[in-house]
Coordinates of C-alpha atoms and ligand atoms in Angstrom, one line a residue:
X1 CA 3.6 27.6 -6.2
X2 CA 3.3 24.4 -4.9
X3 CA 5.6 21.6 -6.7
X4 CA 4.9 18.1 -7.5
X5 CA 5.3 15.1 -10.0
X6 CA 5.2 12.0 -11.4
X7 CA 8.5 9.5 -11.3
X8 CA 9.6 6.9 -12.9
X9 CA 10.6 5.4 -16.1
X10 CA 9.8 5.5 -18.8
X11 CA 7.8 7.7 -17.8
X12 CA 8.0 10.5 -21.0
X13 CA 4.3 9.7 -22.3
X14 CA 2.9 9.4 -18.8
X15 CA -0.7 11.5 -18.8
X16 CA 0.2 12.4 -15.2
X17 CA 0.9 16.7 -15.4
X18 CA -2.2 16.9 -17.9
X19 CA -3.9 15.7 -15.2
X20 CA -3.6 17.5 -12.4
X21 CA -2.8 20.6 -14.0
X22 CA -6.4 20.8 -14.7
X23 CA -7.3 19.5 -11.6
X24 CA -5.3 22.7 -10.5
X25 CA -6.9 25.0 -13.0
X26 CA -10.5 24.1 -11.8
X27 CA -10.1 24.8 -8.2
X28 CA -7.6 27.3 -8.9
X29 CA -5.2 25.9 -6.7
X30 CA -1.2 27.1 -8.5
X31 CA 0.4 24.3 -9.4
X32 CA 3.4 23.2 -10.4
X33 CA 3.7 19.3 -12.0
X34 CA 6.6 17.3 -14.0
X35 CA 7.3 14.3 -15.2
X36 CA 10.3 13.1 -14.5
X37 CA 12.6 10.2 -15.4
X38 CA 14.0 8.4 -12.3
X39 CA 15.0 5.0 -12.6
X40 CA 15.6 2.2 -10.0
X41 CA 18.9 2.5 -9.5
X42 CA 19.0 6.6 -8.7
X43 CA 16.1 6.6 -6.8
X44 CA 17.0 7.5 -3.2
X45 CA 19.1 10.0 -4.4
X46 CA 17.1 11.6 -7.1
X47 CA 14.0 11.8 -4.9
X48 CA 16.1 12.6 -1.5
X49 CA 17.6 15.7 -3.9
X50 CA 13.3 16.8 -5.0
X51 CA 12.7 16.4 -1.0
X52 CA 14.5 18.9 -0.4
X53 CA 14.2 20.9 -3.8
X54 CA 10.8 21.6 -1.8
X55 CA 8.8 19.5 -3.6
X56 CA 5.3 19.0 -1.5
X57 CA 4.5 15.5 -3.0
X58 CA 5.3 12.6 -5.7
X59 CA 3.3 10.8 -7.5
X60 CA 5.2 6.7 -8.1
X61 CA 4.7 4.9 -10.8
X62 CA 6.4 1.6 -13.2
X63 CA 9.0 0.3 -11.8
X64 CA 9.6 2.4 -8.6
X65 CA 6.7 1.7 -5.9
X66 CA 7.6 -0.6 -3.7
X67 CA 11.3 1.0 -3.6
X68 CA 8.4 4.2 -2.9
X69 CA 6.9 2.2 -0.1
X70 CA 10.8 1.0 1.3
X71 CA 11.4 5.1 1.3
X72 CA 8.6 6.5 3.4
X73 CA 9.0 7.2 7.3
X74 CA 5.1 6.2 7.5
X75 CA 3.2 3.9 5.1
X76 CA -0.9 3.5 5.6
X77 CA -2.7 0.7 6.2
X78 CA -3.2 -0.5 2.1
X79 CA -0.1 0.7 1.6
X80 CA 1.5 -1.9 4.1
X81 CA -0.6 -4.7 3.1
X82 CA 0.5 -4.0 -0.6
X83 CA 4.0 -2.9 0.2
X84 CA 3.6 -0.7 -3.0
X85 CA 3.5 3.2 -2.8
X86 CA 2.1 5.8 -5.4
X87 CA 1.9 8.8 -3.6
X88 CA 4.2 10.5 -1.6
X89 CA 3.6 12.8 1.1
X90 CA 6.0 15.3 2.7
X91 CA 3.9 16.6 6.1
X92 CA 6.1 18.0 8.9
X93 CA 9.8 16.7 7.3
X94 CA 8.0 12.9 7.6
X95 CA 7.2 11.4 4.3
X96 CA 4.4 9.5 4.1
X97 CA 3.1 6.9 2.1
X98 CA 0.2 5.7 0.2
X99 CA -1.6 3.5 -2.8
X100 CA -4.3 5.7 -4.6
X101 CA -4.2 2.7 -7.0
X102 CA -7.1 0.6 -5.3
X103 CA -9.5 3.0 -4.8
X104 CA -9.4 4.3 -8.0
X105 CA -10.1 1.1 -9.6
X106 CA -13.3 0.6 -7.3
X107 CA -14.0 4.9 -8.2
X108 CA -14.3 4.0 -12.0
X109 CA -15.6 0.6 -12.0
X110 CA -18.3 2.3 -10.6
X111 CA -18.3 4.9 -12.8
X112 CA -18.8 2.5 -15.4
X113 CA -21.5 0.8 -13.4
X114 CA -19.6 -3.2 -12.7
X115 CA -21.0 -4.2 -9.8
X116 CA -18.4 -6.2 -7.8
X117 CA -20.8 -7.4 -4.4
X118 CA -21.4 -10.7 -5.2
X119 CA -19.6 -11.0 -8.2
X120 CA -17.4 -13.9 -10.1
X121 CA -14.0 -11.7 -10.7
X122 CA -11.1 -13.9 -12.1
X123 CA -8.0 -10.9 -12.1
X124 CA -5.1 -12.2 -14.3
X125 CA -1.3 -11.3 -13.3
X126 CA 0.7 -11.7 -9.9
X127 CA 2.6 -8.2 -10.8
X128 CA 2.8 -4.6 -8.5
X129 CA -0.7 -4.0 -10.4
X130 CA -1.8 -6.9 -9.6
X131 CA -1.1 -6.5 -6.0
X132 CA -1.8 -3.3 -5.4
X133 CA -5.7 -3.3 -6.2
X134 CA -6.8 -6.9 -4.3
X135 CA -6.7 -4.9 -1.0
X136 CA -9.5 -2.9 -2.2
X137 CA -11.7 -5.8 -4.5
X138 CA -11.4 -7.8 -1.2
X139 CA -13.6 -5.0 0.4
X140 CA -16.5 -5.6 -1.5
X141 CA -18.3 -9.1 -1.1
X142 CA -17.4 -10.8 -4.0
X143 CA -18.4 -14.3 -4.2
X144 CA -15.0 -15.1 -5.4
X145 CA -11.8 -13.5 -6.9
X146 CA -10.0 -16.2 -8.5
X147 CA -6.0 -14.9 -9.2
X148 CA -4.1 -17.0 -12.7
X149 CA -0.7 -16.3 -13.7
X150 CA 1.4 -17.4 -15.9
X151 CA 3.8 -18.4 -13.1
X152 CA 1.9 -20.0 -11.1
X153 CA 4.2 -19.5 -7.8
X154 CA 3.0 -16.3 -7.8
X155 CA -0.4 -16.5 -7.5
X156 CA 0.1 -18.6 -5.1
X157 CA 1.9 -16.5 -2.9
X158 CA -0.9 -13.9 -3.2
X159 CA -3.4 -16.0 -2.9
X160 CA -2.0 -17.3 0.1
X161 CA -1.0 -13.7 1.8
X162 CA -5.6 -13.0 1.8
X163 CA -6.8 -16.6 2.3
X164 CA -7.1 -16.2 6.0
X165 CA -9.4 -13.8 6.0
X166 CA -11.1 -13.8 2.8
X167 CA -11.8 -17.3 2.1
X168 CA -13.2 -16.0 -1.3
X169 CA -9.5 -16.1 -2.8
X170 CA -8.8 -18.7 -5.0
X171 CA -6.4 -19.8 -7.6
X172 CA -6.8 -20.9 -10.9
X173 CA -4.4 -22.2 -13.5
X174 CA -3.6 -20.2 -16.6
X175 CA -4.7 -23.0 -19.5
X176 CA -7.4 -25.3 -18.1
X177 CA -11.4 -23.5 -17.9
X178 CA -12.7 -22.2 -15.9
X179 CA -16.0 -24.3 -14.2
X180 CA -18.1 -21.7 -14.1
X181 CA -18.8 -18.7 -15.5
X182 CA -17.1 -14.7 -14.8
X183 CA -18.5 -11.5 -14.3
X184 CA -15.7 -9.9 -14.3
X185 CA -12.5 -10.0 -15.8
X186 CA -9.1 -7.9 -14.7
X187 CA -6.6 -8.3 -16.7
X188 CA -3.1 -6.9 -15.0
X189 CA -0.1 -8.3 -17.3
X190 CA 1.3 -6.8 -18.6
X191 CA 1.4 -8.6 -21.5
X192 CA -0.5 -6.3 -24.0
X193 CA 2.2 -3.3 -22.9
X194 CA 5.6 -5.9 -23.9
X195 CA 3.3 -6.3 -27.0
X196 CA 3.5 -10.1 -26.1
X197 CA 0.9 -13.1 -26.4
X198 CA -1.4 -14.0 -23.0
X199 CA -2.2 -17.7 -22.2
X200 CA -5.9 -17.5 -20.3
X201 CA -8.6 -20.0 -19.7
X202 CA -9.9 -20.8 -23.2
X203 CA -13.6 -19.8 -21.9
X204 CA -13.5 -16.9 -19.4
X205 CA -14.7 -15.2 -21.7
X206 CA -18.9 -15.4 -21.1
X207 CA -22.2 -14.4 -22.9
X208 CA -22.0 -11.9 -20.0
X209 CA -18.6 -11.4 -18.8
X210 CA -17.3 -7.0 -18.3
X211 CA -14.0 -6.8 -19.0
X212 CA -11.5 -3.6 -17.6
X213 CA -8.0 -4.2 -18.6
X214 CA -5.4 -1.9 -16.3
X215 CA -3.3 -0.7 -18.8
X216 CA -4.3 1.7 -21.7
X217 CA -3.4 2.9 -24.7
X218 CA -4.7 5.4 -27.1
X219 CA -6.7 2.5 -28.8
X220 CA -8.3 -0.1 -28.0
X221 CA -5.3 -2.0 -25.6
X222 CA -4.3 -5.5 -26.9
X223 CA -6.5 -7.2 -24.4
X224 CA -9.6 -5.8 -24.9
X225 CA -9.6 -6.8 -28.4
X226 CA -9.1 -10.4 -27.7
X227 CA -12.4 -9.3 -25.3
X228 CA -14.1 -8.0 -28.6
X229 CA -13.3 -10.5 -31.0
X230 CA -14.6 -13.1 -28.7
X231 CA -17.6 -11.2 -28.3
X232 CA -17.4 -8.9 -25.4
X233 CA -18.9 -5.9 -26.1
X234 CA -18.6 -4.0 -22.6
X235 CA -14.9 -4.2 -22.2
X236 CA -12.6 -1.2 -20.1
X237 CA -8.8 0.4 -19.8
X238 CA -7.5 1.5 -17.5
X239 CA -7.7 5.2 -18.1
X240 CA -10.7 5.9 -15.6
X241 CA -8.9 4.6 -13.0
X242 CA -5.7 6.8 -13.8
X243 CA -7.7 10.1 -13.7
X244 CA -9.8 8.5 -10.4
X245 CA -6.4 7.4 -8.2
X246 CA -4.8 11.2 -9.0
X247 CA -8.3 12.4 -8.1
X248 CA -6.9 10.8 -4.3
X249 CA -3.4 11.9 -4.7
X250 CA -4.4 15.6 -5.4
X251 CA -6.9 14.9 -2.8
X252 CA -4.4 13.9 -0.1
X253 CA -1.8 16.8 -1.4
X254 CA -4.1 19.5 -0.7
X255 CA -7.4 18.6 0.6
X256 CA -9.3 19.0 -1.7
X257 CA -11.1 15.8 -3.9
X258 CA -11.1 18.0 -8.4
X259 CA -14.4 16.6 -9.9
X260 CA -13.1 14.5 -12.5
X261 CA -15.9 14.9 -14.8
X262 CA -15.3 15.1 -18.4
X263 CA -11.5 15.0 -17.7
X264 CA -11.6 11.0 -19.3
X265 CA -13.0 11.9 -22.7
X266 CA -10.6 15.0 -23.2
X267 CA -7.6 13.1 -22.8
X268 CA -9.7 10.4 -24.7
X269 CA -9.8 13.7 -27.9
Ligands
ATR1 P1 3.5 -4.3 -13.3 O1 3.8 -3.9 -12.1 O2 2.9 -3.3 -14.0 O3 2.6 -5.5 -12.6 P2 5.4 -6.6 -12.8 O4 5.3 -6.0 -11.5 O5 6.3 -7.4 -14.0 O6 4.4 -5.4 -13.0 O7 4.7 -7.6 -13.3 C1 3.8 -8.1 -14.8 C2 2.8 -9.6 -15.1 O8 2.8 -9.4 -16.2 C3 3.4 -10.4 -14.2 O9 2.2 -11.6 -13.6 C4 4.0 -11.2 -15.3 O10 3.8 -12.5 -14.4 P3 4.9 -13.8 -14.4 O11 4.8 -13.6 -12.5 O12 4.8 -14.9 -15.0 O13 6.0 -13.0 -15.6 C5 2.5 -10.9 -16.4 N1 2.7 -11.4 -17.6 C6 3.6 -10.5 -18.5 N2 3.8 -11.0 -19.5 C7 2.7 -11.6 -19.6 C8 2.5 -12.2 -20.7 N3 3.0 -12.7 -22.0 N4 1.9 -13.6 -20.4 C9 1.4 -13.1 -19.8 N5 1.4 -13.6 -18.1 C10 2.7 -12.0 -18.5

């Protein structure tokens, strides 16, 4: 039996054990997959112990993705760029760090029929979640990627990091109107999870704007509710991204990509 787990805090409500168990069943691979509470202060001691106990891979979620990046022996190019690791893979006694968040988002956007090429995209937020998806978004020939964040200098740092290689990235202010219609709005703030209100450009939702909220909840997310109240029909939450990034992690560990068909629907019901 191959042992895997997701670590983070809070972790009780993680859907990852359910998702990976389904993948294992579909492929006839015997795995165990637990959700283990790990706080920042205990990261090294607990991860050392898990690896010692024979775990072959760990998914890493909030608030540990940067610590996992520091912990790995060898990080992938994308993990290095984003300074974020959501998948630890143990191989030949080395710890490999990878991030499947960005590619998981791209796969789900594709599944949901989003067209990124030539699109004007607004990204709200500049924390860990926003950082982990920027290189993937920028790999799609967007017309523009405009980043807005409550604390503007954090958005500025992010934009400056990519500006030279990707001139389509730019900064916008959270409380000023945008000057052209937005095709896609991606919410990467934690305002909804924290049950706080969110300031954003007043005209951000145009008649043809599509909305993707990286967070997910049983009911519609607060951000998607705001968008719907502003007349947007096309709103998606991050559950599909979760399933896709899980499939990519599973593939890193087991060298086979599980079929995700029907899993998102199953989780919703
Ligand atoms: P995560 O890993 O989920 O991205 P994070 O790194 O703590 O979590 O980042 C949270 C992001 O949500 C930040 O961009 C934060 O803005 P600040 O940089 O100004 O803190 C944003 N955020 C959180 N609560 C918010 C709120 N009520 N309104 C606007 N932005 C908010």
